[in-house]
CSV table of C-alpha atoms and ligand atoms in Angstrom, one decimal:
chain,number,residue,atom,x,y,z
P,1,MET,CA,26.6,172.8,223.3
P,2,SER,CA,27.2,170.2,220.6
P,3,ILE,CA,25.2,170.1,217.4
P,4,ALA,CA,24.0,166.6,218.4
P,5,LYS,CA,22.7,168.0,221.7
P,6,GLU,CA,20.9,170.9,220.0
P,7,ALA,CA,19.3,168.5,217.5
P,8,ASP,CA,18.2,166.3,220.5
P,9,MET,CA,16.5,169.3,222.0
P,10,GLY,CA,14.6,169.9,218.7
P,11,LEU,CA,16.2,173.2,217.9
P,12,PHE,CA,17.1,172.1,214.3
P,13,SER,CA,14.1,169.8,213.7
P,14,LYS,CA,10.9,169.0,215.3
P,15,ASP,CA,11.7,165.6,216.9
P,16,ILE,CA,8.3,164.9,218.5
P,17,ARG,CA,6.2,163.7,215.6
P,18,THR,CA,3.9,161.0,217.0
P,19,MET,CA,2.2,160.2,220.3
P,20,ASP,CA,4.9,157.6,220.9
P,21,ASP,CA,7.5,160.3,220.6
P,22,LEU,CA,5.6,162.5,223.0
P,23,LEU,CA,5.3,159.6,225.5
P,24,LEU,CA,9.0,159.0,225.3
P,25,HIS,CA,9.7,162.7,225.8
P,26,GLY,CA,7.4,162.7,228.8
P,27,LEU,CA,9.3,159.7,230.2
P,28,GLN,CA,12.6,161.4,229.7
P,29,ASP,CA,11.2,164.5,231.4
P,30,ILE,CA,10.1,162.7,234.5
P,31,TYR,CA,13.3,160.5,234.6
P,32,TYR,CA,15.3,163.8,234.7
P,33,ALA,CA,12.9,165.3,237.3
P,34,GLU,CA,13.1,162.2,239.6
P,35,GLN,CA,16.9,162.5,239.5
P,36,GLN,CA,16.9,166.2,240.4
P,37,ILE,CA,14.5,165.4,243.2
P,38,THR,CA,16.8,162.9,244.7
P,39,LYS,CA,19.6,165.5,244.6
P,40,ALA,CA,17.4,168.2,246.3
P,41,MET,CA,15.7,166.1,249.0
P,42,PRO,CA,18.7,165.5,251.3
P,43,LYS,CA,19.0,169.3,251.9
P,44,MET,CA,15.2,169.5,252.7
P,45,ILE,CA,15.6,166.5,255.2
P,46,ASP,CA,18.6,168.3,256.8
P,47,GLN,CA,16.6,171.5,257.2
P,48,ALA,CA,13.4,169.9,258.6
P,49,THR,CA,13.0,170.2,262.4
P,50,ASN,CA,9.7,168.3,262.8
P,51,GLY,CA,10.5,164.6,263.3
P,52,ASP,CA,7.5,163.4,261.3
P,53,LEU,CA,8.3,165.7,258.4
P,54,ALA,CA,12.0,164.6,258.3
P,55,GLN,CA,11.0,160.9,258.6
P,56,GLY,CA,8.4,161.2,255.8
P,57,LEU,CA,10.9,163.0,253.5
P,58,LYS,CA,13.5,160.3,254.2
P,59,LEU,CA,11.1,157.5,253.3
P,60,HIS,CA,10.0,159.3,250.1
P,61,LEU,CA,13.7,159.7,249.1
P,62,GLU,CA,14.1,156.0,249.3
P,63,GLU,CA,10.9,155.5,247.3
P,64,THR,CA,12.2,158.0,244.7
P,65,ASN,CA,15.3,155.9,244.1
P,66,LYS,CA,13.0,152.9,243.5
P,67,GLN,CA,10.9,155.1,241.1
P,68,ILE,CA,14.0,155.8,239.0
P,69,GLU,CA,14.6,152.1,238.8
P,70,ARG,CA,11.0,151.5,237.7
P,71,LEU,CA,11.4,154.2,235.0
P,72,GLU,CA,14.5,152.3,233.8
P,73,GLN,CA,12.3,149.2,233.5
P,74,VAL,CA,9.8,151.3,231.5
P,75,PHE,CA,12.5,152.4,229.0
P,76,LYS,CA,13.7,148.8,228.7
P,77,LYS,CA,10.2,147.6,227.9
P,78,LEU,CA,9.9,150.2,225.2
P,79,GLY,CA,13.3,149.1,223.8
P,80,LYS,CA,14.9,152.4,224.6
P,81,GLN,CA,18.0,153.5,226.6
P,82,PRO,CA,17.1,155.3,229.8
P,83,SER,CA,17.8,159.0,229.3
P,84,GLY,CA,16.7,162.3,230.7
P,85,THR,CA,15.8,165.5,229.0
P,86,ASP,CA,15.9,168.9,230.6
P,87,CYS,CA,12.8,169.7,232.6
P,88,PRO,CA,12.8,173.4,233.4
P,89,ALA,CA,9.6,173.0,235.4
P,90,ILE,CA,11.3,170.8,238.1
P,91,ASP,CA,14.4,172.9,238.0
P,92,GLY,CA,12.2,175.9,238.7
P,93,LEU,CA,10.3,174.3,241.6
P,94,ILE,CA,13.6,173.2,243.2
P,95,LYS,CA,15.2,176.7,242.7
P,96,GLU,CA,12.2,178.4,244.2
P,97,SER,CA,12.2,175.9,247.1
P,98,ASP,CA,15.9,176.7,247.8
P,99,GLU,CA,15.4,180.4,247.5
P,100,THR,CA,12.4,180.4,249.9
P,101,ALA,CA,14.1,178.2,252.5
P,102,GLY,CA,17.2,180.5,252.3
P,103,GLU,CA,15.0,183.5,253.4
P,104,ILE,CA,13.7,181.8,256.5
P,105,ASP,CA,15.4,181.8,259.9
P,106,ASP,CA,12.6,180.5,262.2
P,107,LYS,CA,12.7,176.7,262.2
P,108,SER,CA,9.0,176.2,262.6
P,109,VAL,CA,8.2,178.5,259.7
P,110,LEU,CA,10.9,176.7,257.7
P,111,ASP,CA,9.1,173.4,258.3
P,112,ALA,CA,5.8,174.9,256.9
P,113,ALA,CA,7.7,176.1,253.8
P,114,ILE,CA,9.4,172.7,253.3
P,115,VAL,CA,6.0,171.0,253.4
P,116,ALA,CA,4.7,173.5,250.8
P,117,ASN,CA,7.7,173.1,248.6
P,118,ALA,CA,7.6,169.3,248.7
P,119,GLN,CA,3.9,169.4,247.9
P,120,ALA,CA,4.5,171.5,244.8
P,121,VAL,CA,6.9,168.8,243.6
P,122,GLU,CA,4.4,166.0,244.4
P,123,HIS,CA,1.7,167.7,242.5
P,124,TYR,CA,4.0,168.1,239.5
P,125,GLU,CA,4.8,164.4,239.6
P,126,ILE,CA,1.1,163.5,240.0
P,127,ALA,CA,0.2,165.5,237.0
P,128,ARG,CA,3.0,164.0,234.9
P,129,TYR,CA,2.4,160.4,235.9
P,130,GLY,CA,-1.3,160.7,235.4
P,131,THR,CA,-0.8,161.9,231.8
P,132,LEU,CA,1.9,159.3,231.0
P,133,ILE,CA,-0.4,156.5,232.2
P,134,ALA,CA,-3.3,157.8,230.0
P,135,TRP,CA,-1.1,158.0,227.0
P,136,ALA,CA,0.5,154.6,227.6
P,137,GLU,CA,-2.9,153.0,227.9
P,138,GLU,CA,-4.1,154.7,224.7
P,139,LEU,CA,-1.0,153.5,222.8
P,140,GLY,CA,-1.5,150.0,224.1
P,141,HIS,CA,1.7,149.9,226.2
P,142,ASP,CA,0.0,147.9,229.0
P,143,ASP,CA,3.4,146.5,230.1
P,144,ILE,CA,4.6,149.9,231.3
P,145,VAL,CA,1.3,151.1,232.9
P,146,ARG,CA,1.8,149.2,236.1
P,147,PHE,CA,5.3,150.7,236.7
P,148,LEU,CA,3.9,154.2,236.2
P,149,THR,CA,0.9,153.5,238.3
P,150,THR,CA,3.1,152.3,241.3
P,151,ASN,CA,5.0,155.6,241.0
P,152,LEU,CA,1.8,157.6,240.8
P,153,ASN,CA,0.4,156.0,243.9
P,154,GLU,CA,3.6,156.7,245.8
P,155,GLU,CA,3.4,160.4,244.8
P,156,LYS,CA,-0.2,160.6,245.9
P,157,ALA,CA,0.6,158.8,249.3
P,158,ALA,CA,3.6,161.2,249.8
P,159,ASN,CA,1.3,164.2,249.2
P,160,THR,CA,-1.3,162.9,251.6
P,161,LYS,CA,1.4,162.3,254.2
P,162,LEU,CA,2.6,165.9,253.8
P,163,ASN,CA,-1.0,167.1,254.4
P,164,THR,CA,-1.1,165.0,257.6
P,165,VAL,CA,2.2,166.4,258.8
P,166,ALA,CA,1.1,169.9,258.2
P,167,LEU,CA,-2.4,169.7,259.6
P,168,ARG,CA,-2.3,167.0,262.3
P,169,LYS,CA,1.4,166.6,263.3
P,170,GLY,CA,1.8,170.2,264.3
P,171,VAL,CA,3.8,171.8,261.5
P,172,ASN,CA,1.3,174.5,260.6
P,173,ARG,CA,0.3,175.1,264.3
P,174,GLY,CA,4.0,175.3,265.3
P,175,ALA,CA,4.6,177.8,262.5
P,176,VAL,CA,1.9,180.3,263.6
P,177,SER,CA,2.5,180.1,267.4
R,201,LIG,FE1,8.9,160.7,242.3
R,202,LIG,FE1,7.5,162.4,244.9
């Protein structure tokens, strides 16, 4: 690892000094997370058997690509280059999702696991966007709040859709029968 990279990660100095720094760090964290999510979702879509689940995930993958573009707009508004910073939380969620899926043979049980894994990701995103919006409002960055709010609303809708798929579109019932 280069010295510059280590300095970026704050190993040599504490780089987050102000709330603006913390907001920027949070944006870099979710920017990285969204990118990792777009890489992980095609496999989940492939593995899903329930048609409503696969379709819902496909739509949310398209939304996620748009969310990344919105985050790029946010960086631009703040006069910053879009960049990501390692987010061990999302790496962990994706790793656990992969590992669980790898342990399951039964396709119906796998669908239930995919819903659970996807919901863990959505809840992470909802937590992050909620915080970023509150900080941006407090700091007077009203111009970025609407981009972040659109992303937050899509995450909430995706989570609600996953609930519907599990509870009313037969994923959970299929898994236990
Ligand atoms: Fe997202
Ligand atoms: Fe999402």
